[in-house]
Coordinates of C-alpha atoms in Angstrom, one line a residue:
Chain A
M11 CA 13.4 46.5 24.3
T12 CA 12.6 43.0 23.7
T13 CA 11.2 40.8 26.2
T14 CA 11.9 37.2 26.5
P15 CA 9.2 35.1 25.7
A16 CA 7.6 32.9 28.6
P17 CA 8.5 29.5 29.3
A18 CA 6.3 27.2 26.7
A19 CA 5.8 23.2 25.9
T20 CA 7.2 22.8 22.5
R21 CA 4.3 20.0 21.9
H22 CA 1.9 22.4 22.7
A23 CA 3.6 25.0 20.1
Y24 CA 3.3 22.7 17.2
R25 CA -0.2 21.9 18.4
D26 CA -1.4 25.5 18.1
R27 CA 0.9 26.4 14.9
L28 CA -0.9 23.1 13.0
M29 CA -4.6 23.8 13.7
P30 CA -4.7 27.2 11.5
L31 CA -2.7 25.1 8.7
L32 CA -5.1 22.4 8.7
Q33 CA -7.8 24.8 7.9
Q34 CA -5.7 26.6 5.1
D35 CA -3.6 23.6 3.4
P36 CA -6.1 20.9 2.3
R37 CA -3.3 18.6 2.1
L38 CA -2.7 18.4 5.8
I39 CA -3.8 15.5 7.7
C40 CA -3.4 15.5 11.6
L41 CA -3.5 11.5 12.4
D42 CA -3.4 11.1 16.6
T43 CA -2.5 8.2 19.1
D44 CA -4.8 8.8 21.8
T45 CA -2.4 11.3 23.2
G46 CA -4.8 13.7 24.7
L47 CA -2.6 16.7 22.9
F48 CA -5.8 18.2 21.1
S49 CA -8.9 19.6 22.7
P50 CA -12.7 18.5 21.5
D51 CA -12.4 22.1 20.1
D52 CA -9.2 21.3 17.5
I53 CA -10.8 18.0 16.6
A54 CA -14.3 19.7 16.0
A55 CA -12.4 22.3 14.0
A56 CA -10.3 19.9 12.2
G57 CA -12.9 17.9 11.1
D58 CA -12.0 15.4 8.7
Q59 CA -8.7 16.1 8.8
Y60 CA -8.2 15.0 12.5
V61 CA -8.2 11.2 13.0
N62 CA -8.0 9.6 16.5
L63 CA -6.4 6.0 15.3
G64 CA -6.3 4.7 18.9
I65 CA -3.2 3.4 20.6
A66 CA -1.9 1.7 17.6
E67 CA 1.9 3.0 16.7
H68 CA 2.7 0.8 13.8
N69 CA -0.9 1.3 12.3
L70 CA -0.1 4.9 13.0
M71 CA 2.6 5.1 10.5
G72 CA 1.3 2.5 7.7
M73 CA -1.9 4.5 7.4
A74 CA 0.5 7.8 7.3
A75 CA 2.7 6.0 4.4
G76 CA -0.8 5.1 2.7
L77 CA -2.0 8.6 3.1
A78 CA 1.2 10.4 2.0
A79 CA 1.8 8.0 -1.1
C80 CA -1.9 9.3 -1.9
G81 CA -0.4 13.1 -2.0
R82 CA -1.6 14.2 1.8
M83 CA 1.1 15.4 4.3
P84 CA 0.4 13.8 7.4
F85 CA 1.7 15.3 11.1
V86 CA 1.1 12.2 13.0
N87 CA 1.7 12.5 17.0
T88 CA 2.9 10.1 19.8
M89 CA 5.6 9.6 22.0
A90 CA 8.9 9.5 21.0
A91 CA 9.7 6.0 22.7
F92 CA 7.2 4.7 20.9
A93 CA 7.7 6.5 17.5
S94 CA 11.3 5.8 17.7
A95 CA 11.0 2.0 19.0
R96 CA 7.8 0.4 18.5
A97 CA 7.1 1.8 14.9
L98 CA 10.3 1.8 14.1
E99 CA 9.9 -0.6 11.2
A100 CA 7.1 1.1 10.1
V101 CA 9.0 4.1 10.4
E102 CA 12.0 2.8 8.2
L103 CA 10.3 0.6 5.7
D104 CA 7.2 2.6 4.6
I105 CA 8.1 5.9 5.5
A106 CA 11.1 6.3 5.3
Y107 CA 12.1 3.7 2.3
P108 CA 10.0 5.5 -0.5
A109 CA 11.0 8.9 1.2
L110 CA 7.4 10.0 2.1
P111 CA 6.3 13.4 3.7
V112 CA 4.9 11.9 7.1
R113 CA 5.9 14.3 10.0
I114 CA 6.5 12.3 13.1
M115 CA 6.3 14.6 15.7
A116 CA 7.5 12.7 18.6
T117 CA 6.3 14.2 22.2
H118 CA 7.9 13.3 25.4
G119 CA 11.0 13.1 23.8
G120 CA 14.7 12.4 26.3
L121 CA 13.8 12.8 29.6
A122 CA 10.9 14.7 29.5
A123 CA 8.5 11.9 30.7
G124 CA 9.8 12.6 34.2
H125 CA 8.9 10.1 36.8
L126 CA 6.9 8.3 34.4
G127 CA 10.1 6.3 33.8
P128 CA 12.0 4.5 31.3
T129 CA 9.8 2.8 29.4
H130 CA 8.4 6.4 28.5
H131 CA 11.8 7.8 28.0
A132 CA 13.2 8.4 24.9
L133 CA 16.8 8.3 25.0
A134 CA 17.9 6.4 21.6
D135 CA 15.0 8.3 19.3
L136 CA 17.7 10.1 17.8
S137 CA 20.5 7.7 17.0
A138 CA 17.1 5.6 15.2
M139 CA 16.2 8.1 13.5
R140 CA 19.3 10.1 12.4
T141 CA 20.8 7.1 10.7
L142 CA 17.7 6.1 8.3
P143 CA 18.1 7.6 5.0
T144 CA 15.7 10.5 3.6
M145 CA 14.9 11.0 7.3
T146 CA 15.3 14.8 8.5
V147 CA 16.0 14.8 12.4
V148 CA 15.3 17.8 14.3
V149 CA 14.7 19.3 18.0
P150 CA 13.6 22.5 18.2
A151 CA 15.1 24.3 21.1
D152 CA 11.8 26.0 22.1
A153 CA 8.4 27.0 21.2
A154 CA 9.4 29.4 18.4
A155 CA 11.4 27.1 17.0
T156 CA 9.0 24.4 17.0
E157 CA 6.8 26.7 15.1
A158 CA 9.2 27.4 12.4
V159 CA 9.8 24.2 12.0
V160 CA 5.9 23.2 11.5
E161 CA 5.9 26.1 9.1
Q162 CA 9.0 24.8 6.9
S163 CA 8.4 21.6 6.7
L164 CA 5.3 21.9 4.9
D165 CA 7.9 22.2 1.5
L166 CA 10.2 20.2 2.9
P167 CA 10.5 17.0 0.7
G168 CA 11.0 13.0 2.4
P169 CA 10.3 12.3 6.0
L170 CA 10.6 14.2 8.9
Y171 CA 11.3 13.5 13.2
V172 CA 10.8 16.2 15.8
R173 CA 11.5 15.4 18.7
L174 CA 9.5 17.6 21.4
G175 CA 8.7 18.0 24.8
R176 CA 6.2 17.5 27.7
K177 CA 6.3 20.5 30.0
A178 CA 6.9 24.0 29.4
T179 CA 10.8 24.8 28.7
P180 CA 12.3 28.3 28.8
A181 CA 12.5 30.3 25.5
I182 CA 16.3 30.5 24.2
D183 CA 17.3 33.9 22.8
T184 CA 19.3 32.0 19.6
G185 CA 19.8 35.6 18.1
E186 CA 19.7 33.8 14.4
P187 CA 16.5 32.3 12.6
M188 CA 15.7 28.8 12.9
I189 CA 15.8 27.2 10.0
I190 CA 15.9 23.3 9.4
G191 CA 19.8 22.2 8.3
R192 CA 21.4 25.3 9.8
A193 CA 22.9 25.3 13.2
Q194 CA 22.6 28.5 15.4
L195 CA 25.5 30.4 16.6
L196 CA 24.5 31.7 19.8
R197 CA 27.7 33.0 21.0
R198 CA 31.4 33.2 19.3
G199 CA 34.8 31.9 21.1
T200 CA 38.3 30.5 21.0
D201 CA 38.9 27.9 23.1
V202 CA 36.3 25.6 23.2
V203 CA 33.1 24.9 21.1
L204 CA 29.6 24.2 23.2
V205 CA 27.0 21.9 21.0
G206 CA 23.5 21.8 22.3
C207 CA 20.8 20.0 21.0
G208 CA 17.3 20.4 22.6
P209 CA 16.0 23.1 25.3
Y210 CA 17.9 22.4 28.3
P211 CA 21.1 20.8 26.5
V212 CA 21.5 24.5 24.6
A213 CA 20.3 26.3 27.6
A214 CA 22.8 24.5 29.3
C215 CA 25.8 25.1 26.6
A216 CA 24.9 28.8 26.8
E217 CA 24.8 29.0 30.9
A218 CA 28.2 27.1 30.7
A219 CA 29.6 30.0 28.4
Q220 CA 29.0 32.2 30.7
L221 CA 30.5 30.4 33.6
L222 CA 33.6 29.7 31.5
S223 CA 33.7 33.5 30.8
E224 CA 34.3 34.2 34.3
C225 CA 37.0 32.4 34.9
G226 CA 39.1 33.6 31.5
I227 CA 38.0 30.6 29.2
S228 CA 36.2 31.9 25.8
A229 CA 33.5 29.3 24.1
T230 CA 31.3 29.2 21.1
V231 CA 28.0 28.0 21.8
L232 CA 26.5 26.1 18.6
N233 CA 22.3 25.0 18.7
M234 CA 22.6 21.8 16.4
H235 CA 19.1 21.3 16.5
T236 CA 19.2 19.6 13.3
L237 CA 20.9 15.9 13.6
R238 CA 20.0 15.2 10.1
P239 CA 21.0 16.6 7.8
L240 CA 24.4 17.6 10.1
D241 CA 25.4 21.5 9.2
T242 CA 29.0 19.9 9.2
E243 CA 29.9 23.4 7.6
T244 CA 29.0 25.5 10.6
L245 CA 30.6 22.8 12.6
L246 CA 33.7 22.8 10.9
A247 CA 33.8 26.6 10.8
A248 CA 33.0 27.0 14.8
T249 CA 35.3 24.7 15.8
A250 CA 38.5 25.5 13.3
Q251 CA 40.5 27.2 16.0
A252 CA 39.2 25.6 19.1
S253 CA 41.3 22.4 20.5
L254 CA 38.2 21.0 22.5
V255 CA 34.4 20.2 21.4
V256 CA 31.6 19.3 24.3
T257 CA 28.5 17.8 23.0
V258 CA 25.5 18.2 25.4
E259 CA 22.1 16.4 24.6
E260 CA 19.3 14.8 25.9
H261 CA 20.2 11.0 24.8
W262 CA 21.9 8.1 25.8
R263 CA 26.0 8.4 24.7
S264 CA 26.0 6.7 21.7
G265 CA 24.3 7.9 18.3
G266 CA 22.7 11.3 19.3
L267 CA 24.6 14.6 18.8
G268 CA 27.4 14.0 20.5
G269 CA 28.0 10.4 17.6
A270 CA 27.0 12.7 14.6
V271 CA 29.7 15.5 15.8
C272 CA 32.5 12.9 16.1
E273 CA 31.6 11.3 12.7
A274 CA 32.1 14.6 11.1
L275 CA 34.8 15.7 13.0
C276 CA 36.8 12.7 12.8
E277 CA 36.2 12.5 8.7
E278 CA 36.7 16.4 7.8
R279 CA 39.3 17.7 11.0
P280 CA 40.2 15.1 13.8
T281 CA 39.5 17.3 17.0
R282 CA 38.7 16.3 20.6
V283 CA 35.4 16.0 21.9
V284 CA 33.8 15.3 25.2
R285 CA 30.2 13.8 25.3
I286 CA 28.0 15.4 27.8
A287 CA 24.8 12.8 27.6
M288 CA 22.7 10.6 30.0
P289 CA 25.0 7.4 30.9
E290 CA 24.2 4.7 29.5
K291 CA 22.0 2.8 32.2
F292 CA 18.2 3.3 32.4
A293 CA 16.8 6.0 34.9
D294 CA 16.8 4.4 38.3
I295 CA 14.9 6.5 40.4
A296 CA 11.8 8.7 40.1
G297 CA 11.9 12.8 39.4
G298 CA 10.7 15.5 37.0
H299 CA 12.6 16.2 34.1
E300 CA 15.1 19.6 35.5
Y301 CA 15.5 16.9 38.5
L302 CA 16.8 14.0 36.0
L303 CA 18.9 16.2 34.1
D304 CA 20.6 17.7 36.8
H305 CA 20.8 14.2 38.4
Y306 CA 22.9 12.6 35.3
G307 CA 24.5 15.4 35.0
I308 CA 23.0 16.9 31.9
S309 CA 23.7 20.8 33.3
A310 CA 25.8 23.8 32.8
A311 CA 27.6 23.1 36.0
R312 CA 28.7 19.6 34.5
T313 CA 29.5 21.3 31.2
A314 CA 32.1 24.1 32.8
A315 CA 33.2 21.7 34.7
T316 CA 34.0 19.5 32.0
V317 CA 35.6 21.9 30.0
C318 CA 37.9 23.0 32.7
A319 CA 38.9 19.6 33.2
A320 CA 39.9 18.9 30.0
L321 CA 41.7 22.1 29.3
D322 CA 43.3 21.7 32.9
A323 CA 42.2 25.0 34.1
D324 CA 40.3 26.0 37.4
A325 CA 36.4 24.7 37.6
P326 CA 34.4 27.9 38.3
N327 CA 32.7 28.3 41.5
T328 CA 29.0 27.1 40.2
P329 CA 26.2 26.8 43.5
Chain B
M25 CA -2.0 -16.3 -18.9
R26 CA 1.0 -18.0 -17.7
V27 CA 1.4 -17.0 -14.3
R28 CA 2.9 -20.3 -13.1
E29 CA 5.1 -20.5 -15.9
H30 CA 6.8 -17.6 -15.1
V31 CA 7.0 -18.3 -11.8
A32 CA 8.7 -21.8 -12.3
D33 CA 11.3 -20.1 -14.7
M34 CA 12.1 -17.4 -12.0
C35 CA 12.2 -20.1 -9.4
A36 CA 14.8 -22.1 -11.4
G37 CA 17.0 -19.4 -11.3
P38 CA 20.3 -19.4 -9.4
E39 CA 18.4 -17.5 -6.6
G40 CA 15.4 -19.2 -6.3
G41 CA 12.1 -18.2 -4.9
H42 CA 9.0 -18.1 -3.2
L43 CA 7.1 -20.6 -5.1
G44 CA 4.5 -22.5 -3.1
G45 CA 3.1 -18.9 -2.0
A46 CA 3.0 -17.6 -5.5
Y47 CA 1.2 -20.4 -6.6
S48 CA -1.5 -20.4 -4.1
A49 CA -1.9 -17.0 -4.9
T50 CA -2.1 -17.3 -8.3
E51 CA -5.6 -17.2 -9.1
V52 CA -6.2 -14.2 -6.7
L53 CA -3.5 -12.2 -8.7
T54 CA -5.3 -13.3 -12.0
A55 CA -9.0 -11.9 -10.5
L56 CA -7.8 -8.8 -9.4
Y57 CA -5.4 -8.0 -12.3
G58 CA -7.9 -9.4 -15.2
D59 CA -10.8 -8.4 -14.3
V60 CA -11.5 -6.6 -10.5
M61 CA -9.2 -3.9 -10.1
T62 CA -9.0 -0.8 -12.4
V63 CA -5.4 -0.2 -13.4
D64 CA -3.6 0.9 -16.4
P65 CA 0.0 -0.1 -17.2
A66 CA -0.2 2.6 -19.4
R67 CA -0.4 4.7 -16.8
P68 CA 0.7 2.8 -13.9
T69 CA 0.6 6.1 -11.4
A70 CA -2.9 7.9 -12.6
P71 CA -4.8 9.3 -9.5
E72 CA -8.0 7.4 -9.6
R73 CA -6.3 3.8 -10.0
D74 CA -6.7 1.3 -7.4
R75 CA -4.0 0.1 -5.4
F76 CA -2.7 -3.0 -4.8
V77 CA -0.7 -4.2 -1.8
L78 CA 1.2 -7.5 -1.5
S79 CA 1.7 -7.7 1.8
K80 CA 2.9 -11.3 1.4
G81 CA 5.9 -9.5 -0.1
H82 CA 7.4 -13.2 -0.4
A83 CA 5.2 -13.9 -3.4
A84 CA 7.1 -11.6 -5.5
V85 CA 7.8 -14.0 -8.3
G86 CA 3.4 -14.1 -8.3
L87 CA 3.5 -10.4 -8.6
Y88 CA 6.0 -9.9 -11.4
A89 CA 4.6 -12.5 -13.4
I90 CA 1.2 -11.1 -13.8
L91 CA 2.5 -7.9 -13.6
A92 CA 4.3 -8.5 -16.7
E93 CA 1.4 -10.5 -18.1
S94 CA -0.6 -7.6 -17.6
G95 CA 1.6 -5.2 -19.2
F96 CA 3.4 -3.5 -16.5
L97 CA 6.8 -4.5 -17.1
P98 CA 8.0 -6.8 -19.9
V99 CA 7.5 -10.6 -19.8
E100 CA 11.6 -10.6 -20.8
E101 CA 12.7 -8.8 -17.9
L102 CA 11.4 -11.5 -15.9
R103 CA 14.4 -13.5 -17.1
E104 CA 17.0 -11.0 -14.6
Y105 CA 15.3 -11.9 -11.4
G106 CA 17.3 -12.0 -8.8
Q107 CA 20.2 -11.3 -11.0
P108 CA 23.3 -8.7 -10.4
G109 CA 21.4 -5.1 -10.9
S110 CA 17.7 -6.0 -11.7
R111 CA 15.3 -4.2 -10.3
L112 CA 13.3 -7.8 -9.2
M113 CA 14.7 -9.0 -6.0
G114 CA 13.3 -11.3 -3.6
H115 CA 10.6 -9.0 -2.8
P116 CA 9.0 -5.9 -4.4
V117 CA 10.6 -2.7 -4.5
R118 CA 8.2 0.5 -5.6
A119 CA 10.8 1.2 -8.6
V120 CA 8.9 -1.9 -10.2
P121 CA 6.3 -0.4 -12.0
G122 CA 2.7 -1.3 -10.7
V123 CA 4.0 -2.0 -6.9
E124 CA 2.8 0.5 -4.8
A125 CA 4.7 -0.4 -1.5
A126 CA 7.9 -2.2 -0.6
T127 CA 6.5 -5.3 1.1
G128 CA 9.0 -8.1 2.2
S129 CA 8.5 -8.1 6.4
L130 CA 4.9 -9.1 7.3
G131 CA 2.3 -7.0 8.9
H132 CA 2.7 -3.8 6.7
G133 CA 0.1 -4.2 3.8
L134 CA -3.0 -3.7 5.8
A135 CA -2.4 -0.3 7.1
L136 CA -0.8 1.1 4.3
G137 CA -3.9 -0.2 2.7
C138 CA -6.1 1.9 5.3
G139 CA -4.1 4.5 4.4
F140 CA -4.6 4.5 0.8
A141 CA -8.6 3.6 1.3
L142 CA -8.6 6.7 3.8
A143 CA -7.1 9.0 0.9
A144 CA -9.6 8.2 -1.4
R145 CA -12.5 8.8 0.8
L146 CA -11.1 12.0 2.1
D147 CA -10.2 12.7 -1.9
G148 CA -13.7 11.9 -3.4
R149 CA -12.2 9.3 -5.6
S150 CA -13.8 5.6 -6.1
S151 CA -10.7 3.9 -6.0
K152 CA -10.5 0.4 -3.8
A153 CA -7.3 -0.5 -1.8
F154 CA -6.7 -4.3 -2.5
V155 CA -4.6 -6.2 0.3
L156 CA -3.2 -9.5 -0.2
M157 CA -2.0 -11.5 3.3
G158 CA -0.6 -14.6 4.2
D159 CA -2.4 -16.5 6.6
G160 CA 1.1 -17.1 8.4
E161 CA 0.9 -13.5 8.3
L162 CA -2.2 -12.6 10.3
Q163 CA 0.3 -13.6 13.1
E164 CA 2.0 -10.3 13.6
G165 CA 0.1 -8.2 15.5
S166 CA 0.0 -5.0 13.6
V167 CA -2.6 -6.8 10.9
W168 CA -4.8 -6.7 13.8
E169 CA -4.4 -2.9 14.8
A170 CA -4.9 -2.4 11.0
A171 CA -8.1 -3.9 11.4
I172 CA -9.0 -2.1 14.1
G173 CA -8.5 0.7 12.2
A174 CA -10.3 -0.1 9.4
A175 CA -13.2 -0.8 11.1
S176 CA -13.6 1.7 13.2
L177 CA -12.7 4.1 9.9
G178 CA -15.4 2.2 8.3
L179 CA -13.2 2.0 5.2
E180 CA -16.0 0.3 2.6
N181 CA -13.3 0.9 0.0
L182 CA -10.8 -1.2 1.8
V183 CA -10.7 -5.1 0.3
A184 CA -8.2 -7.6 1.9
V185 CA -7.7 -11.2 1.0
V186 CA -6.5 -13.8 3.0
D187 CA -4.3 -16.5 1.0
R188 CA -5.3 -19.3 3.5
N189 CA -3.2 -21.9 1.9
S190 CA -2.8 -23.5 5.7
L191 CA 1.1 -23.5 5.7
Q192 CA 4.0 -21.6 6.6
L193 CA 8.0 -21.8 6.4
T194 CA 8.1 -25.4 8.9
G195 CA 4.5 -26.5 9.2
P196 CA 0.6 -26.5 9.1
T197 CA -0.1 -22.9 10.4
N198 CA -2.6 -23.9 12.7
E199 CA -0.1 -26.2 14.6
I200 CA 2.5 -23.1 14.7
A201 CA -0.1 -20.4 16.2
A202 CA -3.9 -21.2 17.0
M203 CA -5.8 -19.2 13.8
E204 CA -9.3 -20.3 13.9
P205 CA -11.7 -19.8 13.9
L206 CA -10.2 -17.3 11.7
A207 CA -13.7 -15.3 10.0
E208 CA -15.3 -15.1 13.2
R209 CA -12.1 -13.4 14.1
W210 CA -12.4 -10.9 11.4
R211 CA -16.1 -10.9 11.7
S212 CA -15.6 -9.7 15.5
F213 CA -13.7 -7.1 14.5
G214 CA -16.1 -5.5 12.6
W215 CA -15.7 -6.8 9.2
A216 CA -17.6 -8.2 6.3
V217 CA -16.2 -11.5 5.6
R218 CA -16.3 -14.0 2.9
E219 CA -14.8 -17.7 2.2
A220 CA -14.4 -18.6 -1.3
D221 CA -12.6 -21.0 -3.6
G222 CA -9.2 -19.4 -4.1
H223 CA -8.3 -21.4 -7.1
D224 CA -11.1 -20.6 -9.1
V225 CA -11.0 -17.3 -10.5
G226 CA -14.8 -17.2 -11.5
E227 CA -16.0 -17.2 -7.8
L228 CA -12.9 -15.1 -6.9
V229 CA -13.9 -12.6 -9.4
R230 CA -17.6 -12.6 -8.3
N231 CA -16.8 -11.8 -4.5
L232 CA -13.6 -9.2 -5.0
G233 CA -15.9 -7.5 -7.8
S234 CA -19.1 -6.9 -5.5
T235 CA -17.2 -5.5 -2.0
P236 CA -18.5 -3.7 -0.1
W237 CA -20.4 -6.7 1.0
E238 CA -21.9 -4.6 4.2
P239 CA -22.2 -0.9 3.7
G240 CA -19.6 1.2 6.1
R241 CA -17.6 -2.3 6.5
P242 CA -14.1 -3.5 4.7
S243 CA -14.3 -6.2 3.5
L244 CA -12.0 -9.5 3.9
L245 CA -11.9 -13.0 1.8
I246 CA -10.5 -16.0 3.2
A247 CA -9.3 -17.4 -0.1
R248 CA -9.1 -21.3 0.5
T249 CA -5.8 -22.5 -1.1
V250 CA -3.1 -25.1 -1.4
K251 CA 0.2 -24.2 -1.2
G252 CA 2.1 -24.7 -4.1
H253 CA -0.9 -25.2 -6.0
G254 CA -1.0 -26.3 -9.8
V255 CA 2.1 -29.0 -9.7
P256 CA 1.1 -32.1 -7.8
F257 CA 4.8 -33.0 -6.3
L258 CA 4.8 -29.7 -4.9
A259 CA 1.1 -29.0 -3.7
G260 CA 0.6 -29.1 0.1
Q261 CA 3.7 -29.7 0.8
V262 CA 6.1 -27.5 3.5
A263 CA 9.0 -27.8 0.9
S264 CA 6.9 -25.8 -1.7
H265 CA 7.6 -22.1 0.4
Y266 CA 11.0 -21.9 -1.4
V267 CA 11.9 -23.4 -3.8
T268 CA 15.5 -23.4 -6.4
L269 CA 13.9 -25.9 -9.2
S270 CA 17.1 -28.0 -10.8
E271 CA 17.0 -28.2 -14.4
R272 CA 15.1 -31.7 -14.6
K273 CA 12.6 -30.0 -12.2
H274 CA 12.1 -27.0 -13.9
T275 CA 11.3 -29.4 -16.9
R276 CA 9.1 -31.4 -14.8
V277 CA 7.1 -27.9 -13.5
R278 CA 6.8 -26.7 -17.0
S279 CA 5.1 -30.4 -18.5
V280 CA 3.0 -30.3 -15.7
L281 CA 1.8 -27.2 -16.4
R282 CA 1.8 -27.8 -20.1
N283 CA 0.1 -30.9 -19.8
A284 CA -2.4 -30.8 -17.0
P285 CA -3.8 -26.9 -16.9
V286 CA -5.4 -26.0 -13.6
S287 CA -8.9 -25.5 -14.1
H288 CA -10.6 -22.4 -13.1
N289 CA -14.0 -21.7 -14.7
T290 CA -13.2 -18.4 -15.8
G291 CA -14.6 -18.3 -19.1
K292 CA -11.5 -16.1 -20.0
D293 CA -8.1 -16.7 -20.5
E294 CA -6.7 -19.7 -18.5
A295 CA -4.7 -18.8 -15.8
R296 CA -2.6 -21.6 -16.3

């Protein structure tokens, strides 16, 4: 009998997996922007493979590019909001254009910054990053997946953007190994395909599928953790019989998971897609991560109700 | 060395080019590629090389000219500058041998140079990183992020040059944005700073070839230059920033360069 791992923060999982790798692989270097993610003990153990550059995200990306061009593999740390907006030009021109192996470890993705507000929310980062040629974009669903991404990144050519969270999030039972670029099939159904990206959206899809099964609707659930390259093959296989696809993500409605799925399906096999995402507005209230997700409708209940409405079925009873 | 002639020829093509900023930087490029930097055109990616970033990427025509004269690419290829299908674009790209980074958006080069310099130090290589910035470029905030970073890390193998031609696209830099006291600003950021005549190759080589000037500090040379230097009717003119030379003007420029070579005190090949 297996036990479900305790909730854990993906950013901490990244840190704790990176630390021993720094000792083993002299190519690796950790560039920080005073995030406070690393303890004094971590920093001491990393020696000259850890550099705190201060609060300077453009310099972070440019220096990482220079180091990568000289054979290093930098892991750079900042919040997703700053990596994807303030520093975006350096990411595009200095890292993505020359296809350098910089690992952009972006914490506080989506609404994870909670009450800290819209300046610290990252709701367009996936859109910005997945349009960059050469960039790989991954959102691990939990701590274990994050560790796998860190390990696999050592053999990944080109740049990588990893959206991480802030506080602990639940472990997701995916049943399949986490492999960058390959979507995970969590559940097989026939009526609807629920596609999630990120810890809470994937959990919402899984929970919604359970709710739907109670009212006779059979749902497939996919964890589309990699947005670039998008696993179109698995998506098409999963949607072969379904008349409806619902995407769930922690991102503005445009350009993220929903956008990527729509692009792929409308070219390959047009299928109705309904996108559950952050409404196109800036958060207008305080609240923790889970409170905001619920407030803006990124939830299992909303997902299930959306499916029922779209399939003209009765909505399940939800608390 | 025929850097200015090549630049004039490229700027006489249908697309034109940033002649003024290439002419202000000609002697800096000549000093770096002729004497100061350890680079080998036969092995442009040799790990032990010094690395150069033309952070003022719009001066690409000057870089192409010096790379061709130094043997990194065929001189004949310069005729293809800006032509459909050519790798010689209006701003440099890494597909061109000897180009370390694609530049053009200002304010990127110094951070890249910091990365090159830190990598060399970590690897135990004696390589240096050289970055040439425009003076207008210093208005970009990212330059100062990198300035802080370089000094904090004590990157004494990082050498930056400011092409202080005092003009930018629409006018004098000092009128558009307060630039002075430039040397004091860089010193206050923790850099070793010198000033030099940016058209005197000998003086440039003496300075750029003797870094670090202060142990543990990155070096910044303010090269006092004239935009469009070398051609009297272009020198010091805002209009020299981007030029498409007509056939008549091209002939005049070539004639001036042929008949009144710029003096440099190099003791070596003249960089006309």
